[in-house]
PDB file of C-alpha atoms in Angstrom:
ATOM      1  CA  ALA H  30     -10.017   7.412  -6.741  1.00 41.00           C
ATOM      2  CA  GLY H  31     -12.087   5.312  -4.291  1.00 42.00           C
ATOM      3  CA  ALA H  32     -13.827   8.389  -2.788  1.00 42.00           C
ATOM      4  CA  ASN H  33     -15.972   8.831  -5.942  1.00 46.00           C
ATOM      5  CA  ARG H  34     -17.335   5.262  -6.023  1.00 47.00           C
ATOM      6  CA  THR H  35     -20.733   4.323  -4.591  1.00 47.00           C
ATOM      7  CA  THR H  36     -21.031   1.483  -2.063  1.00 45.00           C
ATOM      8  CA  THR H  37     -22.581  -0.741  -4.784  1.00 50.00           C
ATOM      9  CA  GLN H  38     -19.653  -0.054  -7.102  1.00 50.00           C
ATOM     10  CA  ARG H  39     -17.234  -0.886  -4.309  1.00 46.00           C
ATOM     11  CA  VAL H  40     -18.999  -4.201  -3.544  1.00 46.00           C
ATOM     12  CA  LYS H  41     -18.967  -5.167  -7.256  1.00 49.00           C
ATOM     13  CA  MET H  42     -15.310  -4.235  -7.462  1.00 47.00           C
ATOM     14  CA  MET H  43     -14.445  -6.278  -4.360  1.00 44.00           C
ATOM     15  CA  ASN H  44     -16.279  -9.295  -5.727  1.00 45.00           C
ATOM     16  CA  SER H  45     -14.362  -9.052  -8.999  1.00 47.00           C
ATOM     17  CA  TYR H  46     -10.969  -9.257  -7.178  1.00 42.00           C
ATOM     18  CA  PHE H  47     -11.444 -12.926  -6.531  1.00 40.00           C
ATOM     19  CA  LYS H  48     -11.622 -13.698 -10.290  1.00 44.00           C
ATOM     20  CA  ILE H  49      -8.332 -11.978 -11.229  1.00 43.00           C
ATOM     21  CA  PRO H  50      -5.369 -14.309 -11.841  1.00 45.00           C
ATOM     22  CA  LEU H  51      -2.287 -13.490  -9.793  1.00 42.00           C
ATOM     23  CA  PRO H  52       1.296 -13.326 -11.097  1.00 44.00           C
ATOM     24  CA  LYS H  53       3.040 -16.714 -11.044  1.00 42.00           C
ATOM     25  CA  GLY H  54       5.627 -17.366  -8.334  1.00 41.00           C
ATOM     26  CA  ARG H  55       4.141 -14.980  -5.802  1.00 39.00           C
ATOM     27  CA  GLY H  56       5.382 -16.088  -2.386  1.00 42.00           C
ATOM     28  CA  ALA H  57       3.901 -13.290  -0.265  1.00 46.00           C
ATOM     29  CA  LYS H  58       1.957 -13.924   2.974  1.00 80.00           C
ATOM     30  CA  VAL H  59      -0.657 -11.367   2.011  1.00 86.00           C
ATOM     31  CA  SER H  60      -3.956 -12.906   0.867  1.00 89.00           C
ATOM     32  CA  ASP H  61      -4.809 -12.970  -2.819  1.00 86.00           C
ATOM     33  CA  ALA H  62      -7.711 -10.616  -2.227  1.00 88.00           C
ATOM     34  CA  ALA H  63      -5.599  -8.009  -0.391  1.00 89.00           C
ATOM     35  CA  TYR H  64      -2.893  -8.299  -2.990  1.00 89.00           C
ATOM     36  CA  LYS H  65      -5.406  -7.339  -5.647  1.00 90.00           C
ATOM     37  CA  VAL H  66      -7.033  -4.633  -3.601  1.00 89.00           C
ATOM     38  CA  ILE H  67      -3.686  -2.944  -2.876  1.00 91.00           C
ATOM     39  CA  ALA H  68      -2.593  -3.240  -6.528  1.00 92.00           C
ATOM     40  CA  GLY H  69      -5.865  -1.728  -7.735  1.00 90.00           C
ATOM     41  CA  MET H  70      -5.924   1.088  -5.253  1.00 88.00           C
ATOM     42  CA  GLU H  71      -2.300   1.965  -5.916  1.00 90.00           C
ATOM     43  CA  GLY H  72      -2.557   1.614  -9.651  1.00 92.00           C
ATOM     44  CA  LYS H  73      -5.648   1.938 -11.830  1.00 91.00           C
ATOM     45  CA  TRP H  74      -8.498  -0.350 -12.988  1.00 88.00           C
ATOM     46  CA  ASP H  75      -9.218  -1.667 -16.479  1.00 89.00           C
ATOM     47  CA  LYS H  76     -12.813  -2.083 -17.699  1.00 89.00           C
ATOM     48  CA  GLN H  77     -12.980  -5.589 -16.176  1.00 88.00           C
ATOM     49  CA  MET H  78     -11.919  -4.128 -12.793  1.00 85.00           C
ATOM     50  CA  ARG H  79      -8.449  -5.679 -12.956  1.00 89.00           C
ATOM     51  CA  PRO H  80      -5.569  -3.794 -11.404  1.00 92.00           C
ATOM     52  CA  LEU H  81      -3.130  -2.225 -13.849  1.00 93.00           C
ATOM     53  CA  PRO H  82       0.003  -0.210 -13.111  1.00 96.00           C
ATOM     54  CA  ILE H  83       0.390   3.457 -14.010  1.00 96.00           C
ATOM     55  CA  LEU H  84       3.399   3.272 -16.291  1.00 96.00           C
ATOM     56  CA  LYS H  85       4.197   6.992 -16.565  1.00 97.00           C
ATOM     57  CA  ALA H  86       5.703   8.568 -13.427  1.00 97.00           C
ATOM     58  CA  TYR H  87       3.686  11.440 -11.927  1.00 95.00           C
ATOM     59  CA  LYS H  88       3.261  13.674  -8.877  1.00 94.00           C
ATOM     60  CA  LYS H  89      -0.183  14.273  -7.361  1.00 87.00           C
ATOM     61  CA  SER H  90       0.943  17.495  -5.774  1.00 85.00           C
ATOM     62  CA  LYS H  91       4.050  19.536  -5.132  1.00 87.00           C
ATOM     63  CA  GLU H  92       4.495  17.877  -1.689  1.00 83.00           C
ATOM     64  CA  ASP H  93       4.136  14.286  -2.941  1.00 85.00           C
ATOM     65  CA  PRO H  94       6.956  12.113  -4.170  1.00 90.00           C
ATOM     66  CA  VAL H  95       7.162  11.004  -7.802  1.00 94.00           C
ATOM     67  CA  THR H  96       5.073   7.834  -8.108  1.00 94.00           C
ATOM     68  CA  VAL H  97       4.939   5.093 -10.766  1.00 96.00           C
ATOM     69  CA  GLY H  98       3.540   1.594 -11.180  1.00 96.00           C
ATOM     70  CA  PHE H  99       1.492   0.574  -8.134  1.00 95.00           C
ATOM     71  CA  GLY H 100       2.281   3.497  -5.852  1.00 92.00           C
ATOM     72  CA  HIS H 101       6.036   2.929  -6.038  1.00 93.00           C
ATOM     73  CA  THR H 102       8.118   5.901  -4.891  1.00 91.00           C
ATOM     74  CA  GLY H 103      11.568   4.339  -4.745  1.00 90.00           C
ATOM     75  CA  LYS H 104      14.198   3.749  -7.375  1.00 93.00           C
ATOM     76  CA  ILE H 105      13.267   2.384 -10.820  1.00 94.00           C
ATOM     77  CA  LYS H 106      15.357   0.765 -13.517  1.00 91.00           C
ATOM     78  CA  VAL H 107      15.886   3.019 -16.479  1.00 89.00           C
ATOM     79  CA  GLY H 108      18.000   1.148 -19.040  1.00 86.00           C
ATOM     80  CA  ASP H 109      20.738  -0.499 -17.017  1.00 88.00           C
ATOM     81  CA  VAL H 110      20.692   2.087 -14.233  1.00 90.00           C
ATOM     82  CA  TRP H 111      18.598   2.187 -11.050  1.00 93.00           C
ATOM     83  CA  ARG H 112      17.673   5.752 -10.084  1.00 94.00           C
ATOM     84  CA  GLU H 113      14.953   7.870  -8.518  1.00 94.00           C
ATOM     85  CA  PRO H 114      11.970   8.289 -10.831  1.00 95.00           C
ATOM     86  CA  ARG H 115      11.332  11.585 -12.527  1.00 96.00           C
ATOM     87  CA  VAL H 116       7.992  12.883 -13.666  1.00 97.00           C
ATOM     88  CA  GLY H 117       7.400  11.561 -17.196  1.00 96.00           C
ATOM     89  CA  ASP H 118       9.621   8.448 -16.853  1.00 96.00           C
ATOM     90  CA  VAL H 119       7.942   5.357 -18.370  1.00 95.00           C
ATOM     91  CA  ILE H 120       8.371   1.817 -17.102  1.00 96.00           C
ATOM     92  CA  THR H 121       7.153  -1.509 -18.468  1.00 95.00           C
ATOM     93  CA  GLU H 122       4.204  -3.403 -16.973  1.00 94.00           C
ATOM     94  CA  GLU H 123       6.596  -6.203 -16.077  1.00 94.00           C
ATOM     95  CA  HIS H 124       8.878  -3.769 -14.207  1.00 95.00           C
ATOM     96  CA  ALA H 125       5.809  -2.325 -12.385  1.00 95.00           C
ATOM     97  CA  TRP H 126       4.858  -5.767 -11.127  1.00 94.00           C
ATOM     98  CA  GLU H 127       8.436  -6.455 -10.009  1.00 93.00           C
ATOM     99  CA  LEU H 128       8.487  -3.184  -8.065  1.00 94.00           C
ATOM    100  CA  PHE H 129       5.076  -4.026  -6.560  1.00 94.00           C
ATOM    101  CA  GLU H 130       6.408  -7.389  -5.350  1.00 91.00           C
ATOM    102  CA  ILE H 131       9.370  -5.589  -3.721  1.00 91.00           C
ATOM    103  CA  ASP H 132       7.058  -3.063  -2.101  1.00 91.00           C
ATOM    104  CA  ILE H 133       4.626  -5.774  -0.872  1.00 90.00           C
ATOM    105  CA  GLN H 134       7.593  -7.678   0.614  1.00 87.00           C
ATOM    106  CA  MET H 135       8.791  -4.510   2.376  1.00 86.00           C
ATOM    107  CA  GLY H 136       5.282  -4.079   3.791  1.00 85.00           C
ATOM    108  CA  GLU H 137       5.233  -7.648   4.962  1.00 85.00           C
ATOM    109  CA  ASP H 138       8.599  -7.223   6.587  1.00 83.00           C
ATOM    110  CA  ARG H 139       7.215  -4.169   8.456  1.00 79.00           C
ATOM    111  CA  VAL H 140       4.216  -6.211   9.657  1.00 79.00           C
ATOM    112  CA  ASP H 141       6.544  -8.965  10.920  1.00 78.00           C
ATOM    113  CA  LYS H 142       8.972  -6.520  12.517  1.00 76.00           C
ATOM    114  CA  TYR H 143       6.529  -4.017  14.133  1.00 73.00           C
ATOM    115  CA  PHE H 144       3.593  -6.245  15.049  1.00 72.00           C
ATOM    116  CA  PRO H 145       5.229  -9.393  16.487  1.00 70.00           C
ATOM    117  CA  ASN H 146       3.074  -9.623  19.607  1.00 66.00           C
ATOM    118  CA  ILE H 147      -0.295  -9.243  17.984  1.00 68.00           C
ATOM    119  CA  SER H 148      -2.036 -12.486  16.972  1.00 71.00           C
ATOM    120  CA  MET H 149      -3.822 -11.660  13.700  1.00 74.00           C
ATOM    121  CA  THR H 150      -6.379 -13.240  11.443  1.00 79.00           C
ATOM    122  CA  GLN H 151      -5.604 -13.151   7.739  1.00 83.00           C
ATOM    123  CA  GLY H 152      -7.953 -10.194   7.314  1.00 82.00           C
ATOM    124  CA  MET H 153      -6.276  -8.252  10.133  1.00 79.00           C
ATOM    125  CA  ARG H 154      -2.823  -9.018   8.653  1.00 82.00           C
ATOM    126  CA  ASP H 155      -4.007  -7.823   5.261  1.00 87.00           C
ATOM    127  CA  ALA H 156      -5.326  -4.585   6.739  1.00 82.00           C
ATOM    128  CA  ILE H 157      -2.108  -3.920   8.633  1.00 80.00           C
ATOM    129  CA  LEU H 158      -0.097  -4.781   5.502  1.00 85.00           C
ATOM    130  CA  SER H 159      -2.111  -2.256   3.508  1.00 85.00           C
ATOM    131  CA  PHE H 160      -1.322   0.327   6.210  1.00 79.00           C
ATOM    132  CA  CYS H 161       2.381  -0.600   6.215  1.00 78.00           C
ATOM    133  CA  PHE H 162       2.510  -0.441   2.395  1.00 79.00           C
ATOM    134  CA  ASN H 163       1.956   3.302   2.624  1.00 74.00           C
ATOM    135  CA  VAL H 164       3.261   4.494   5.992  1.00 69.00           C
ATOM    136  CA  THR H 165       6.874   5.287   6.634  1.00 58.00           C
ATOM    137  CA  LEU H 166       8.633   5.454   9.969  1.00 53.00           C
ATOM    138  CA  LYS H 167       9.141   9.160   9.294  1.00 56.00           C
ATOM    139  CA  SER H 168       5.409   9.745   9.313  1.00 59.00           C
ATOM    140  CA  LEU H 169       4.987   7.589  12.383  1.00 53.00           C
ATOM    141  CA  ASN H 170       7.599   9.680  14.156  1.00 51.00           C
ATOM    142  CA  LYS H 171       5.729  12.897  13.418  1.00 54.00           C
ATOM    143  CA  ASN H 172       2.345  11.768  14.651  1.00 51.00           C
ATOM    144  CA  ASN H 173       2.620  10.157  18.055  1.00 55.00           C
ATOM    145  CA  ASN H 174       5.530   9.265  20.292  1.00 63.00           C
ATOM    146  CA  THR H 175       3.455   6.739  22.316  1.00 69.00           C
ATOM    147  CA  TRP H 176       2.482   4.844  19.157  1.00 64.00           C
ATOM    148  CA  GLN H 177       6.062   4.969  17.911  1.00 65.00           C
ATOM    149  CA  ARG H 178       7.436   3.688  21.244  1.00 73.00           C
ATOM    150  CA  HIS H 179       5.070   0.721  21.274  1.00 75.00           C
ATOM    151  CA  LEU H 180       5.713   0.074  17.570  1.00 66.00           C
ATOM    152  CA  LEU H 181       9.469   0.047  17.865  1.00 68.00           C
ATOM    153  CA  GLN H 182       9.489  -1.974  21.093  1.00 74.00           C
ATOM    154  CA  GLY H 183       7.098  -4.538  19.692  1.00 69.00           C
ATOM    155  CA  THR H 184       4.624  -4.006  22.574  1.00 76.00           C
ATOM    156  CA  LEU H 185       1.549  -3.036  20.574  1.00 70.00           C
ATOM    157  CA  THR H 186      -1.741  -4.443  21.826  1.00 74.00           C
ATOM    158  CA  TYR H 187      -5.201  -4.464  20.240  1.00 72.00           C
ATOM    159  CA  ASP H 188      -6.249  -1.516  22.462  1.00 80.00           C
ATOM    160  CA  ILE H 189      -3.260   0.575  21.499  1.00 77.00           C
ATOM    161  CA  LEU H 190      -3.732  -0.285  17.819  1.00 72.00           C
ATOM    162  CA  ALA H 191      -7.453   0.597  17.953  1.00 75.00           C
ATOM    163  CA  GLU H 192      -6.609   3.950  19.558  1.00 76.00           C
ATOM    164  CA  TYR H 193      -3.806   5.122  17.244  1.00 72.00           C
ATOM    165  CA  LEU H 194      -4.396   3.496  13.836  1.00 70.00           C
ATOM    166  CA  PRO H 195      -7.341   5.758  12.927  1.00 70.00           C
ATOM    167  CA  GLN H 196      -5.075   8.772  13.240  1.00 67.00           C
ATOM    168  CA  TYR H 197      -3.239   7.926  10.042  1.00 64.00           C
ATOM    169  CA  ARG H 198      -4.703   9.162   6.768  1.00 59.00           C
ATOM    170  CA  ASN H 199      -3.601  11.381   3.903  1.00 55.00           C
ATOM    171  CA  ALA H 200      -4.482  14.888   4.984  1.00 54.00           C
ATOM    172  CA  ARG H 201      -4.742  16.057   1.340  1.00 53.00           C
ATOM    173  CA  THR H 202      -7.560  13.644   0.411  1.00 53.00           C
ATOM    174  CA  VAL H 203     -11.220  13.247   1.306  1.00 53.00           C
ATOM    175  CA  PHE H 204     -11.548  11.249   4.534  1.00 48.00           C
ATOM    176  CA  GLU H 205     -13.980   8.365   4.417  1.00 49.00           C
ATOM    177  CA  GLU H 206     -15.276   7.015   7.723  1.00 50.00           C
ATOM    178  CA  GLY H 207     -13.983   3.531   8.339  1.00 45.00           C
ATOM    179  CA  LEU H 208     -10.787   3.727   6.313  1.00 41.00           C
TER     180      LEU H 208
END
């Protein structure tokens, strides 16, 4: 979705994030701005550029998992049962936000676990969290054993991070320099 926006549109969108109220009781370490950016990029935008979940489960392609809410690919609650989502399942907006909180917490746990030796500014932590929100250990295993070894041993440095982080992107989308 972001690939079709102009730089001016992106700047306006980023500026609007700071005006969006956050859900009450949010205890995450991610900044408010990053929380909103991730929600918007994983969901959709309303006319006021506020992030909204996609309530009907879908698949982008045959290879992709079924996704719902704010990029959630795990189990959802259907009635009283938790199960894998199926294309066409519909969830409530409240459930989408609950799933997003769970997914954000999982991303934060990954940041804490896999980047313990890197001192980060809030902006750096937010960027790494955005990365961890989408990347699984399975995909890390496929791409580079050196990166994986440093990641799992907690020995990542800025130099290693700068070398290997740019290698991760969705091969089925348009690559934008600097992402």
